[in-house]
Short mmCIF file of C-alpha atoms in Angstrom, two decimals:
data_model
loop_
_atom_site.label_atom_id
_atom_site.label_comp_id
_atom_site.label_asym_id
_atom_site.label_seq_id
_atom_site.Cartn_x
_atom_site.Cartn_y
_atom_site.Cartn_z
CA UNK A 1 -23.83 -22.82 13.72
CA UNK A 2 -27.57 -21.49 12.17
CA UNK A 3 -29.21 -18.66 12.89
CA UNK A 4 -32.73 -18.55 11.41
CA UNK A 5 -34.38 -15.05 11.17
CA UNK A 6 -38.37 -14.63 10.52
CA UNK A 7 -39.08 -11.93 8.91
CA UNK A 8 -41.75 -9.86 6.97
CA UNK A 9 -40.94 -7.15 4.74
CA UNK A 10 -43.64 -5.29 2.75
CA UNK A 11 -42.18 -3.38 0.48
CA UNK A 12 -43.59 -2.47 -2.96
CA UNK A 13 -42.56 -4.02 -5.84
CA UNK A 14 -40.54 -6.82 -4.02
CA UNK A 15 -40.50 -10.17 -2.99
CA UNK A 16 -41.79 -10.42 0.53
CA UNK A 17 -39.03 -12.59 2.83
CA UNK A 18 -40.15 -14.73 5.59
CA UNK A 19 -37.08 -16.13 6.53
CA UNK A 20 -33.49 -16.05 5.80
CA UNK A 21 -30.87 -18.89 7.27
CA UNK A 22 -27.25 -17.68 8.54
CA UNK A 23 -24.71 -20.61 8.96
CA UNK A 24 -21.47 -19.72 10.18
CA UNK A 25 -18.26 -21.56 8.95
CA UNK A 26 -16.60 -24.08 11.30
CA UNK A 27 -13.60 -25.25 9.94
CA UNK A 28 -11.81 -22.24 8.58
CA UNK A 29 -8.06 -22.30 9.92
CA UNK A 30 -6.41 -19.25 11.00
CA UNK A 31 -5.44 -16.56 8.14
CA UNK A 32 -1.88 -16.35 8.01
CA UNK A 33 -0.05 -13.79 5.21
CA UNK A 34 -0.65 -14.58 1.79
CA UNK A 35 -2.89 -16.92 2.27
CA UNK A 36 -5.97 -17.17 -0.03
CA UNK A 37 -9.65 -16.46 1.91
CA UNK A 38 -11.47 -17.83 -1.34
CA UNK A 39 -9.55 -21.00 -1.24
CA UNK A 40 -10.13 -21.42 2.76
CA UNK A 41 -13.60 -20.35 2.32
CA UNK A 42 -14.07 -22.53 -0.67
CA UNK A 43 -12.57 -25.69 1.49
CA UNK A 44 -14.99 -25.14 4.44
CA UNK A 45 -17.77 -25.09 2.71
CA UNK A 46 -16.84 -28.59 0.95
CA UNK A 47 -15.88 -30.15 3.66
CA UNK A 48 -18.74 -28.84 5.91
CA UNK A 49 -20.98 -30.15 3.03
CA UNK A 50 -22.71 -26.68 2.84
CA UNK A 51 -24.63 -26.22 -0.35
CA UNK A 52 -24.22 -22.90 -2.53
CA UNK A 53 -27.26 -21.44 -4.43
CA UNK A 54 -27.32 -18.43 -6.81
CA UNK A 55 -28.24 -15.08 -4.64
CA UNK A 56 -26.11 -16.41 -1.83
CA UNK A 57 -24.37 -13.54 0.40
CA UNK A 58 -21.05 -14.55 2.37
CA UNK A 59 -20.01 -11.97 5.03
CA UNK A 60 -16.41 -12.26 5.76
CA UNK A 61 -14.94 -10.29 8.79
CA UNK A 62 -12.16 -7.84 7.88
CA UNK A 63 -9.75 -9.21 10.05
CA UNK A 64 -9.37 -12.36 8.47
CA UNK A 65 -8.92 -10.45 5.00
CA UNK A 66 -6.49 -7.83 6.71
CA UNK A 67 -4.07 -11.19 7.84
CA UNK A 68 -4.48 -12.81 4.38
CA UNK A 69 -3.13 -9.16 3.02
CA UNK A 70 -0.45 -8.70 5.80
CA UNK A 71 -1.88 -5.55 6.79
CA UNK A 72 0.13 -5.98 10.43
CA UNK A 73 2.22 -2.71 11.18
CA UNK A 74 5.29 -2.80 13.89
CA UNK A 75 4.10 0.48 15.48
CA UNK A 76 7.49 0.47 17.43
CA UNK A 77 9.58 1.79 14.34
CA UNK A 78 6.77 4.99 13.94
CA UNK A 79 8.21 8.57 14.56
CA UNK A 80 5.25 10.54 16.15
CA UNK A 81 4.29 13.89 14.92
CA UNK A 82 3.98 16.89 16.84
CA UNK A 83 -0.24 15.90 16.08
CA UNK A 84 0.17 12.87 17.80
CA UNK A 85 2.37 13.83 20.49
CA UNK A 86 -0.29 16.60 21.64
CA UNK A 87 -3.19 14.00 21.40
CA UNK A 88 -1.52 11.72 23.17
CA UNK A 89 -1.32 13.67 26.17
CA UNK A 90 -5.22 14.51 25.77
CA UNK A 91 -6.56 11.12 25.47
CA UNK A 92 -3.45 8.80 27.29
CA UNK A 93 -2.57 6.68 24.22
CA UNK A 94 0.93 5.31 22.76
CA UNK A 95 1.66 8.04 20.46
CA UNK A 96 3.08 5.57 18.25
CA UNK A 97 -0.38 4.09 18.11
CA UNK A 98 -2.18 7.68 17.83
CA UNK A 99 0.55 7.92 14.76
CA UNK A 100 -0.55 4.69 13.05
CA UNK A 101 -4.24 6.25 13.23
CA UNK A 102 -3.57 9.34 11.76
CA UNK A 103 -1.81 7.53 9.25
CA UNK A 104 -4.63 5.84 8.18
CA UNK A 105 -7.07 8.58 8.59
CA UNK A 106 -8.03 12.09 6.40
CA UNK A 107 -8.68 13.75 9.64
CA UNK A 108 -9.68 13.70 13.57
CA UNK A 109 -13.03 14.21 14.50
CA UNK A 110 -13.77 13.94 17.88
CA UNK A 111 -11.53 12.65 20.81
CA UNK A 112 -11.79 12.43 24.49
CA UNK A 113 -9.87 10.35 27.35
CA UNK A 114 -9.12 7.27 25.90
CA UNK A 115 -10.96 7.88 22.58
CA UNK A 116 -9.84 8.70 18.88
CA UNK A 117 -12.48 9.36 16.21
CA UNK A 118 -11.50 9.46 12.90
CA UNK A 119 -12.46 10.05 9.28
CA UNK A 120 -11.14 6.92 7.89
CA UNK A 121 -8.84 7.09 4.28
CA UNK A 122 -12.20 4.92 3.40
CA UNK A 123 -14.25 7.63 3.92
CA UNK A 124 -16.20 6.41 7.07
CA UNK A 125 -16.01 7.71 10.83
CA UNK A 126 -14.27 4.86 12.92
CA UNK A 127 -12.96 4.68 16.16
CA UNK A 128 -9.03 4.70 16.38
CA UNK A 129 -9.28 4.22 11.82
CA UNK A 130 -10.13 0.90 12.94
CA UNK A 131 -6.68 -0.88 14.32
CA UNK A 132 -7.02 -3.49 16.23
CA UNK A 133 -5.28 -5.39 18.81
CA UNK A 134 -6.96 -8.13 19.66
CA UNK A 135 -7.13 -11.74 18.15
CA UNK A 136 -3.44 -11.03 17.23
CA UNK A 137 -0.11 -11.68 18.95
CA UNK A 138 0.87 -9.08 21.45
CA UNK A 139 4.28 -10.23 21.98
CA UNK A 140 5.51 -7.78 19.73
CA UNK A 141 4.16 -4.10 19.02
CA UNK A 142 2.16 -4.88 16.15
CA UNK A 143 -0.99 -3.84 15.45
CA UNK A 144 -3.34 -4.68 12.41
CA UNK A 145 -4.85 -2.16 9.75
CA UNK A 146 -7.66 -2.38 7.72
CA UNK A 147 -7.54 -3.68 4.28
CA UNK A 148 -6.51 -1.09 1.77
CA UNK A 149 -9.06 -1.57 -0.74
CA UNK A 150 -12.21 -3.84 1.03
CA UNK A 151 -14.75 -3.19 -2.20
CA UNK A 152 -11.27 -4.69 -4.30
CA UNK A 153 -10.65 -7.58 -2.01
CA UNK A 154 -14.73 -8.45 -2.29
CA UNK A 155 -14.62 -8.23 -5.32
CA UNK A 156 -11.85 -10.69 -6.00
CA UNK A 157 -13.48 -13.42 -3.75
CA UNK A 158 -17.00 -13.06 -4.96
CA UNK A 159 -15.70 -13.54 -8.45
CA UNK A 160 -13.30 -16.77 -7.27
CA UNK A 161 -16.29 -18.37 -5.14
CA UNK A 162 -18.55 -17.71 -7.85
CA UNK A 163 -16.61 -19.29 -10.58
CA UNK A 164 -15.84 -22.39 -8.63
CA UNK A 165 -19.37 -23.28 -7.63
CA UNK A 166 -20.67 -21.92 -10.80
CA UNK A 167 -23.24 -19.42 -8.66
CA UNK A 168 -23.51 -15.94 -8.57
CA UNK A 169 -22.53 -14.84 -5.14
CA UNK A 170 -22.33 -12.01 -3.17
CA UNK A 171 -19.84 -10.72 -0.79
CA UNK A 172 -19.94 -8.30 2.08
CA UNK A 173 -16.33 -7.81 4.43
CA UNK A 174 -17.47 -6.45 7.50
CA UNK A 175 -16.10 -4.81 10.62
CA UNK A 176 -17.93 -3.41 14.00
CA UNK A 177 -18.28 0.34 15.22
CA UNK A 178 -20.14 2.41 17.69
CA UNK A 179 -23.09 4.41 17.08
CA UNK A 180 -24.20 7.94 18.55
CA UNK A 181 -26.43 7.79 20.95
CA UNK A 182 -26.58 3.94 21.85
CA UNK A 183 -23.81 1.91 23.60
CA UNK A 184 -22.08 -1.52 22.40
CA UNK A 185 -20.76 -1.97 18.96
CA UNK A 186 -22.85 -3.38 16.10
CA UNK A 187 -21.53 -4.78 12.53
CA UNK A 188 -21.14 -2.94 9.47
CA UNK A 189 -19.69 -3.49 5.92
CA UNK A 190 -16.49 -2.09 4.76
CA UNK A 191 -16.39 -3.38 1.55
CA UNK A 192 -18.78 -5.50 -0.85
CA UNK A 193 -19.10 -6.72 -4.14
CA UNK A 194 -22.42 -7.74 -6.33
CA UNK A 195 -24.68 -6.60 -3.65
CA UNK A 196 -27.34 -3.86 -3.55
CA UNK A 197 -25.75 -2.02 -0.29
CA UNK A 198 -28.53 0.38 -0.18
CA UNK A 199 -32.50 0.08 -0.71
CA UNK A 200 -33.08 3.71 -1.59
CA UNK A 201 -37.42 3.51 -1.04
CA UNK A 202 -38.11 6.94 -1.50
CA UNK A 203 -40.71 7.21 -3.96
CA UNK A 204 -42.70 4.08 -2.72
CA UNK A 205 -45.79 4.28 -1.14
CA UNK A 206 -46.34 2.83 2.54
CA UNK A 207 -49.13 0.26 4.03
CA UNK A 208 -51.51 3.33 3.88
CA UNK A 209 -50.43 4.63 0.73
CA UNK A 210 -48.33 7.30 1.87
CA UNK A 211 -45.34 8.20 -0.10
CA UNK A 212 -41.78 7.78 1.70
CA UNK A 213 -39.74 11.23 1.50
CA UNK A 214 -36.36 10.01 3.30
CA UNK A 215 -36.43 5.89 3.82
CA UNK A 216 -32.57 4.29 2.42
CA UNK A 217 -32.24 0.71 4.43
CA UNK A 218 -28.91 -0.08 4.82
CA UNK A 219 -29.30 -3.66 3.27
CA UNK A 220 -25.29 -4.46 3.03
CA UNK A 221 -25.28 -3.32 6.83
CA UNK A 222 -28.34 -5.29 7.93
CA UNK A 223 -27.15 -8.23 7.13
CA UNK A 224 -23.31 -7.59 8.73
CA UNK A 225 -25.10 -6.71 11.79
CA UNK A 226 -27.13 -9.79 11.87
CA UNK A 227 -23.94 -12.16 10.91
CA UNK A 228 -22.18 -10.41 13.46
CA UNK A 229 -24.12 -12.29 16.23
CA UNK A 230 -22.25 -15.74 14.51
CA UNK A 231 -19.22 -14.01 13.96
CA UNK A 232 -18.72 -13.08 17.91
CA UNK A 233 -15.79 -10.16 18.94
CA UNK A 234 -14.25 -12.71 21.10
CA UNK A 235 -11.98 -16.55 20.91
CA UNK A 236 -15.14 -18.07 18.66
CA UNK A 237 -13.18 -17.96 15.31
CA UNK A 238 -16.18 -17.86 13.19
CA UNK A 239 -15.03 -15.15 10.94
CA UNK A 240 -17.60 -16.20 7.90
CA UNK A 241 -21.54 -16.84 7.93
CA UNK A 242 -23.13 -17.90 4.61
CA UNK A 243 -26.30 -16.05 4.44
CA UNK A 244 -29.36 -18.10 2.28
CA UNK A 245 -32.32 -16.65 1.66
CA UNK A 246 -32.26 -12.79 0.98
CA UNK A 247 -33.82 -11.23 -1.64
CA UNK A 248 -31.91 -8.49 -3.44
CA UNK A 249 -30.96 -7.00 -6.42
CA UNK A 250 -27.58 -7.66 -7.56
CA UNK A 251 -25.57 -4.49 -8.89
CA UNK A 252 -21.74 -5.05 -8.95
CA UNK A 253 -21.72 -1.05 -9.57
CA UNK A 254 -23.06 -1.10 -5.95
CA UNK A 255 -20.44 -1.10 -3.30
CA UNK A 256 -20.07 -0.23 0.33
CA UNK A 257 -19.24 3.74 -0.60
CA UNK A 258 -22.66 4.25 -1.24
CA UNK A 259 -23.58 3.54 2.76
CA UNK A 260 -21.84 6.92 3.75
CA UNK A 261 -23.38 9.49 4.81
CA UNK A 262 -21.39 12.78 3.26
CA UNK A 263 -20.51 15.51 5.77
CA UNK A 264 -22.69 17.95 4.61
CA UNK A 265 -25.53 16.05 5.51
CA UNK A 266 -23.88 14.19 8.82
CA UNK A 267 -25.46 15.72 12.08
CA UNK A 268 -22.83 14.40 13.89
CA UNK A 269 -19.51 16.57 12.70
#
């Protein structure tokens, strides 16, 4: 599956983009523990007879990377906490599930009926610290968690993919979230390796030669967005799309950390 994007970006000092080509992986098999992403990843694209180019950006969905690492929790052998107990009885959740949350979270920030938000151990707001349910098997009270380190699991598959196609490639993991103020969930990235995350263009002038005071694009989460629309939320087990074409600068000191917003300067806590 291809998704071709036109687009015209005229920014100072950079290469202008008129296109870039997202092609979603077909073949991959589904993750089971221990097994290796790069490998699978590295497979698909052989057998799909995909070529790889330097600059080349893979997004990855976490879930797949959150299997590979066994990151599945039996919530049914959690002892609740007095916390979770009380929120439970706020917001009608399992409060064996609102304990697997806080688990994974450095505190709660909002809630309502049916709703935990959370400051994630990864330093991000997410909705319930990002367990999921779905796309796993339910005959059991398992849930699944998000990988433990997603700029450390990047990294290690950038670095695999890129020494078996001899190309220097880029890797975002990715995951979806709300937003304030708009409805339906969008993609973001969680973790990334060898990729400029953010475009900080403050400094720059603008097409009238006005200098920007506050502009930061969110390149890393751009492009999750965008592969998101391949990737689906559903049954279409497309968990990777190979994205051609973007310009950026490669920085492997540049990881997903540097797309949060701290809480001093977050309108929204």
């Amino acid at each position: 599956m291809h998704i071709q994007a036109l687009r015209s970006q005229a920014t100072n000092k950079r290469s202008i983009i008129s296109s870039i080509n997202l092609i979603a992986l077909e073949t991959l098999p589904l993750i089971q523990p221990g097994q290796d992403v790069s490998k699978e990843i590295i497979k698909a694209i052989t057998s799909e007879s995909i070529s790889i180019d330097d600059g080349d950006v893979i997004a990855i969905a976490q879930k797949i990377i959150s299997k590979s690492e066994n990151r599945y929790l039996d919530i049914s052998h959690l002892d609740p906490s007095e916390e979770a107990m009380t929120l439970s009885t706020k917001i009608d959740k399992d409060p064996k599930f609102i304990q697997a949350i806080l688990n994974e979270s450095q505190k709660v920030v909002r809630y309502r009926m049916g709703v935990l938000i959370v400051e994630h151990k990864l330093g991000f707001i997410h909705a319930n610290a990002g367990i999921d349910r779905s796309n796993i098997d339910q005959l059991k009270n398992i849930v699944l968690l998000l990988p433990e380190n997603p700029d450390e699991s990047a990294k290690k598959i950038s670095e695999s993919i890129s020494q078996y196609f001899q190309k220097n490639i880029s890797i975002i993991i990715t995951d979806t979230m709300g937003r304030p103020f708009r409805n339906g969930i969008v993609g973001f990235t969680i973790g990334s390796h060898n990729i400029e995350c953010l475009l900080d263009e403050r400094g720059k002038k603008d097409l009238y030669n006005n200098e920007l005071k506050v502009t930061q694009i969110g390149i890393a989460d751009e492009l999750a967005a965008a592969s998101s629309l391949l990737m689906g939320q559903a049954a279409q087990k497309k968990p990777v799309v190979l994205i051609k074409g973007y310009q950026f600068k490669q920085n492997n000191l540049s990881d997903s950390r540097s797309l949060i917003r701290s809480e001093e300067e977050d309108l929204f806590r």
